[in-house]
Amino acid sequence: MEQRKDDARLGRRRITQCVIAVLLMSVTSAQLRYSISEELNEGTVVGNLAKDLGLDKSTLKSRKYRVVSGGADPLFRVNQNDGVLYVTRKIDREEVCAQSSVCLINVKSVLENPLEVHNVGVEVLDINDHSPNFSEAEKILEISESVLPGARFQLKPARDLDSGQFSIQQYKLSQNDHFRLEVRDKEDDGKIPIAVLQKSLDREAARSHSLLLTALDGGKPPKSGDMKIIVNVLDVNDNTPIFSMNVYSVTLIENAPLGNAVIQINATDLDDGQNGEVVFSFGNSVSSNIFKMFDINESTGQITVKGLVDYEQKDKYEIEIQASDRGLAPLTAEKNVIIKIIDVNDNAPEIEITSFSSSIPEDSRPGTTVALISVHDLDSGLNGKVICSVAEDAPFSLLPSLQDSMFSLVTKSPLDREKTSHYDLTITAKDAGQPSLSSVKTVNVEVSDVNDNSPEFLLSPYTFYIKEGNEPGAKVFSVKAFDRDESNNALISYHILREGHEDNKLISFLNINSETGDIITLKSFDFETLKTFQFQVVASDSGSPSLSSNVTVNVFILDQNDNAPVILYPVSSNGSAEGVEEIPRNVNAGHLVTKVRAYDADVGYNGWLLFSLQEVTDHSLFGLDRYTGQIRTLRSFTETDEAEHKLVILVQRQWQRFPLSNSYCDCQTGGAQRGFLQLLFKSAAKDDEDNNVTFYLMITLGSVSVLFIISIIVLIAMQCSKSTDYTSKYLPETNYDGTLCHSIQYRSGDKRYMLVGPRMSIGSTIVPGSHANTLVLPDRRRTSEERILRSMDEAALDRVCDRFAFVGW
């Protein structure tokens, strides 16, 4: 009958274990699961993760496939070549899972780039490697002869480190006439053997009895352990101690100080003397851990704290207290005391970085995973509820994972390395206890550069000024660009954009240093030919793909004093010019004798001309306007005045102390008999020869008639030479007065221009490079404006000159 009861209990236990296993299987069915036996040798294959998870074996090594373990001595490892999971050392199930019914180890496997985490459950199956063992080899029971049948004597159970079916399944008591065995199934302490007196003891018949208690586990064959029981029969002690309460229950805060009182146990015995004196002790079923945690005063029954009470290790203790009298045959009573441990927030959260990418490209999209973070708190309830956070001003956030206590550190906004290239992220884990405990961990994230910035020029557009006559091959100017990227993405090279500028032949005469941006010219520029030009420079970085930008460069040629004045009237020949003018003797003061016309191809200050008298036979008779070149009489002629007069006129630039070239004019007047004025111009190089007045007077007197005829021919030739052919650059007019303010016409492309200059004083200024004096004329042979200009008298032309500076383009 007892065997049937034991079988029924065993059946119920197995059904319970099956239900728990099914529930565990339903919870973990979402992940891969393997089963292995304990005590396997190192290197034993657990399973092929790559095959079972559907992973590409060729990428396991490059993606750094590994097993993540929080301990220093991991139990498993994975082969990166084939994805097989191996055992790294022998696993003792009793060490890993104590006496849990199911020993399931969660193994985290991680793949990087891209990040991928797989949880694999490995169930360690128990083997029957431990035998039942009693803490005492011999147990002595002292039982009074007056004890009636049915008295129960609880025996100290055996312990088996195995679990499940390999734990202690049954007890056997050796055959005897006085005792039978009962087994009580206690939830925490397993099966408890109880000796039940079935026949009264007779001390006179037998003073003692020897029994053998055997504990058997569920192995095949089963392993066993024995304990010898010696029963000493005592004289009468017929009252057992009685506890004051049916149930003892108390709460105890964890981390209670040593010696702190837990509960007071009270019991009384109706007997007198030693048979009525009660002593307290822990019951035989109490485990050794209880003796380390608590102590009981055998006289008073007060339970005190002896060791460190930790809620995270055990949240409830059920302790059996035994009250015995001091009779010769002590009677005992047992009572369970339940101690519930109250959790205290004494454990700060623990942060574990399971996978981490220390560098992330700046073009990563929001939501890119940077790291996986595990957070654990050994406390329970609100004390174990953990909230993770990261600084709000950082472009990162923490997202909860599908698994509890797992978070993903992801980007929440676009990154820009040029603004911030490094982040020190402080991750804070804080529980909900009172007071709250927290822990922090710093994650360093580097933002790698991406070629997302085009080169930028320091100026846009660039404007440079070059003096004409520059030296070919020399550096004339430089452009500079910078790139906000780094390394090769910021390495800039320069080149001149030549596509689409076939019509601009000047670009072919420009070279640029691809590294420095220095620009050199292969030719010398002439202001009179070219005033300005434009081109574009392209700056490209060395990124992939390369980015570039361009800038427009405007170049202006500055005029230099490189052109000598040219005398237009009188007509020049071989570097000198001479003219003959005939004046009636009856002219009044202020009479216009003639006008010297000259121009300079330079512009601005370099083109302003001054006229001066170098030699004159009579200073009181003739005067020269230094700005217009007009020669006028200062008074009327008298009978005593010479018939011929010589004037030497110097033409030079106004703003140049040492003129580039000089021109001289010799002017002679005849008497009333001949009535003409002779002008002779020569260059400064022949000035010394022309100063010989006597020599020229002899030539003039000897060939006055020839010079008269030549003068007439020259005047006719000058008129005829003013052709309407506009292909020439400069088109002098017949009414051109030849002064500093002149109206030179020239042609450029399909446009005609007229250049005029003002009658300036020495203190006047004109902005160099101004084009305000250039008149654009329509491209036709004879326009009404041209006829008006040709019909303007000299005074009107002078008024026009007063309003314009003589500059060219």
PDB file of N, CA and C in Angstrom, residues 776-806:
ATOM      1  N   VAL A 776      30.439 105.539 -78.190  1.00  0.00           N
ATOM      2  CA  VAL A 776      30.210 104.457 -79.133  1.00  0.00           C
ATOM      3  C   VAL A 776      29.386 105.004 -80.293  1.00  0.00           C
ATOM      4  N   LEU A 777      29.903 104.877 -81.532  1.00  0.00           N
ATOM      5  CA  LEU A 777      29.226 105.379 -82.722  1.00  0.00           C
ATOM      6  C   LEU A 777      28.622 104.231 -83.490  1.00  0.00           C
ATOM      7  N   PRO A 778      27.504 104.420 -84.102  1.00  0.00           N
ATOM      8  CA  PRO A 778      26.904 103.362 -84.919  1.00  0.00           C
ATOM      9  C   PRO A 778      27.818 103.025 -86.093  1.00  0.00           C
ATOM     10  N   ASP A 779      27.696 101.767 -86.536  1.00  0.00           N
ATOM     11  CA  ASP A 779      28.553 101.282 -87.615  1.00  0.00           C
ATOM     12  C   ASP A 779      27.921 101.633 -88.976  1.00  0.00           C
ATOM     13  N   ARG A 780      28.124 102.849 -89.381  1.00  0.00           N
ATOM     14  CA  ARG A 780      27.717 103.265 -90.721  1.00  0.00           C
ATOM     15  C   ARG A 780      28.719 104.278 -91.241  1.00  0.00           C
ATOM     16  N   ARG A 781      28.790 104.396 -92.512  1.00  0.00           N
ATOM     17  CA  ARG A 781      29.847 105.181 -93.152  1.00  0.00           C
ATOM     18  C   ARG A 781      29.743 106.642 -92.819  1.00  0.00           C
ATOM     19  N   ARG A 782      28.628 107.236 -92.955  1.00  0.00           N
ATOM     20  CA  ARG A 782      28.447 108.653 -92.650  1.00  0.00           C
ATOM     21  C   ARG A 782      27.177 108.809 -91.855  1.00  0.00           C
ATOM     22  N   THR A 783      27.314 109.107 -90.602  1.00  0.00           N
ATOM     23  CA  THR A 783      26.135 109.313 -89.764  1.00  0.00           C
ATOM     24  C   THR A 783      25.930 110.792 -89.543  1.00  0.00           C
ATOM     25  N   SER A 784      24.718 111.069 -89.086  1.00  0.00           N
ATOM     26  CA  SER A 784      24.409 112.469 -88.823  1.00  0.00           C
ATOM     27  C   SER A 784      25.266 113.003 -87.697  1.00  0.00           C
ATOM     28  N   GLU A 785      25.552 112.113 -86.655  1.00  0.00           N
ATOM     29  CA  GLU A 785      26.410 112.564 -85.572  1.00  0.00           C
ATOM     30  C   GLU A 785      27.795 112.895 -86.099  1.00  0.00           C
ATOM     31  N   GLU A 786      28.277 112.054 -87.016  1.00  0.00           N
ATOM     32  CA  GLU A 786      29.618 112.299 -87.549  1.00  0.00           C
ATOM     33  C   GLU A 786      29.662 113.610 -88.313  1.00  0.00           C
ATOM     34  N   ARG A 787      28.603 113.893 -89.090  1.00  0.00           N
ATOM     35  CA  ARG A 787      28.579 115.151 -89.829  1.00  0.00           C
ATOM     36  C   ARG A 787      28.502 116.337 -88.873  1.00  0.00           C
ATOM     37  N   ILE A 788      27.760 116.132 -87.761  1.00  0.00           N
ATOM     38  CA  ILE A 788      27.688 117.234 -86.785  1.00  0.00           C
ATOM     39  C   ILE A 788      29.037 117.479 -86.172  1.00  0.00           C
ATOM     40  N   LEU A 789      29.748 116.390 -85.820  1.00  0.00           N
ATOM     41  CA  LEU A 789      31.071 116.540 -85.217  1.00  0.00           C
ATOM     42  C   LEU A 789      32.037 117.192 -86.199  1.00  0.00           C
ATOM     43  N   ARG A 790      31.919 116.842 -87.445  1.00  0.00           N
ATOM     44  CA  ARG A 790      32.826 117.430 -88.432  1.00  0.00           C
ATOM     45  C   ARG A 790      32.520 118.904 -88.649  1.00  0.00           C
ATOM     46  N   SER A 791      31.260 119.269 -88.377  1.00  0.00           N
ATOM     47  CA  SER A 791      30.914 120.673 -88.574  1.00  0.00           C
ATOM     48  C   SER A 791      31.105 121.510 -87.322  1.00  0.00           C
ATOM     49  N   MET A 792      31.456 120.867 -86.209  1.00  0.00           N
ATOM     50  CA  MET A 792      31.646 121.644 -84.974  1.00  0.00           C
ATOM     51  C   MET A 792      32.882 122.492 -85.106  1.00  0.00           C
ATOM     52  N   ASP A 793      32.809 123.699 -84.618  1.00  0.00           N
ATOM     53  CA  ASP A 793      33.988 124.547 -84.639  1.00  0.00           C
ATOM     54  C   ASP A 793      34.892 124.159 -83.491  1.00  0.00           C
ATOM     55  N   GLU A 794      36.035 124.720 -83.481  1.00  0.00           N
ATOM     56  CA  GLU A 794      37.034 124.319 -82.507  1.00  0.00           C
ATOM     57  C   GLU A 794      36.610 124.678 -81.084  1.00  0.00           C
ATOM     58  N   ALA A 795      35.926 125.745 -80.903  1.00  0.00           N
ATOM     59  CA  ALA A 795      35.498 126.138 -79.555  1.00  0.00           C
ATOM     60  C   ALA A 795      34.498 125.137 -78.978  1.00  0.00           C
ATOM     61  N   ALA A 796      33.557 124.660 -79.860  1.00  0.00           N
ATOM     62  CA  ALA A 796      32.579 123.675 -79.390  1.00  0.00           C
ATOM     63  C   ALA A 796      33.255 122.373 -79.002  1.00  0.00           C
ATOM     64  N   LEU A 797      34.262 121.972 -79.837  1.00  0.00           N
ATOM     65  CA  LEU A 797      34.979 120.743 -79.521  1.00  0.00           C
ATOM     66  C   LEU A 797      35.716 120.871 -78.198  1.00  0.00           C
ATOM     67  N   ASP A 798      36.249 122.064 -77.913  1.00  0.00           N
ATOM     68  CA  ASP A 798      36.923 122.268 -76.633  1.00  0.00           C
ATOM     69  C   ASP A 798      35.953 122.124 -75.478  1.00  0.00           C
ATOM     70  N   ARG A 799      34.690 122.594 -75.684  1.00  0.00           N
ATOM     71  CA  ARG A 799      33.713 122.456 -74.590  1.00  0.00           C
ATOM     72  C   ARG A 799      33.379 120.988 -74.341  1.00  0.00           C
ATOM     73  N   VAL A 800      33.353 120.190 -75.425  1.00  0.00           N
ATOM     74  CA  VAL A 800      33.130 118.749 -75.242  1.00  0.00           C
ATOM     75  C   VAL A 800      34.281 118.136 -74.477  1.00  0.00           C
ATOM     76  N   CYS A 801      35.493 118.578 -74.809  1.00  0.00           N
ATOM     77  CA  CYS A 801      36.684 118.034 -74.154  1.00  0.00           C
ATOM     78  C   CYS A 801      36.698 118.362 -72.669  1.00  0.00           C
ATOM     79  N   ASP A 802      36.137 119.526 -72.315  1.00  0.00           N
ATOM     80  CA  ASP A 802      36.121 119.902 -70.897  1.00  0.00           C
ATOM     81  C   ASP A 802      35.315 118.924 -70.065  1.00  0.00           C
ATOM     82  N   ARG A 803      34.386 118.175 -70.674  1.00  0.00           N
ATOM     83  CA  ARG A 803      33.519 117.277 -69.908  1.00  0.00           C
ATOM     84  C   ARG A 803      33.940 115.822 -69.971  1.00  0.00           C
ATOM     85  N   PHE A 804      34.983 115.521 -70.727  1.00  0.00           N
ATOM     86  CA  PHE A 804      35.405 114.119 -70.838  1.00  0.00           C
ATOM     87  C   PHE A 804      36.889 114.013 -70.602  1.00  0.00           C
ATOM     88  N   ALA A 805      37.311 112.942 -69.948  1.00  0.00           N
ATOM     89  CA  ALA A 805      38.741 112.658 -69.770  1.00  0.00           C
ATOM     90  C   ALA A 805      39.226 111.854 -70.950  1.00  0.00           C
ATOM     91  N   PHE A 806      40.451 112.161 -71.375  1.00  0.00           N
ATOM     92  CA  PHE A 806      40.989 111.486 -72.548  1.00  0.00           C
ATOM     93  C   PHE A 806      41.557 110.128 -72.116  1.00  0.00           C
TER      94      PHE A 806
END
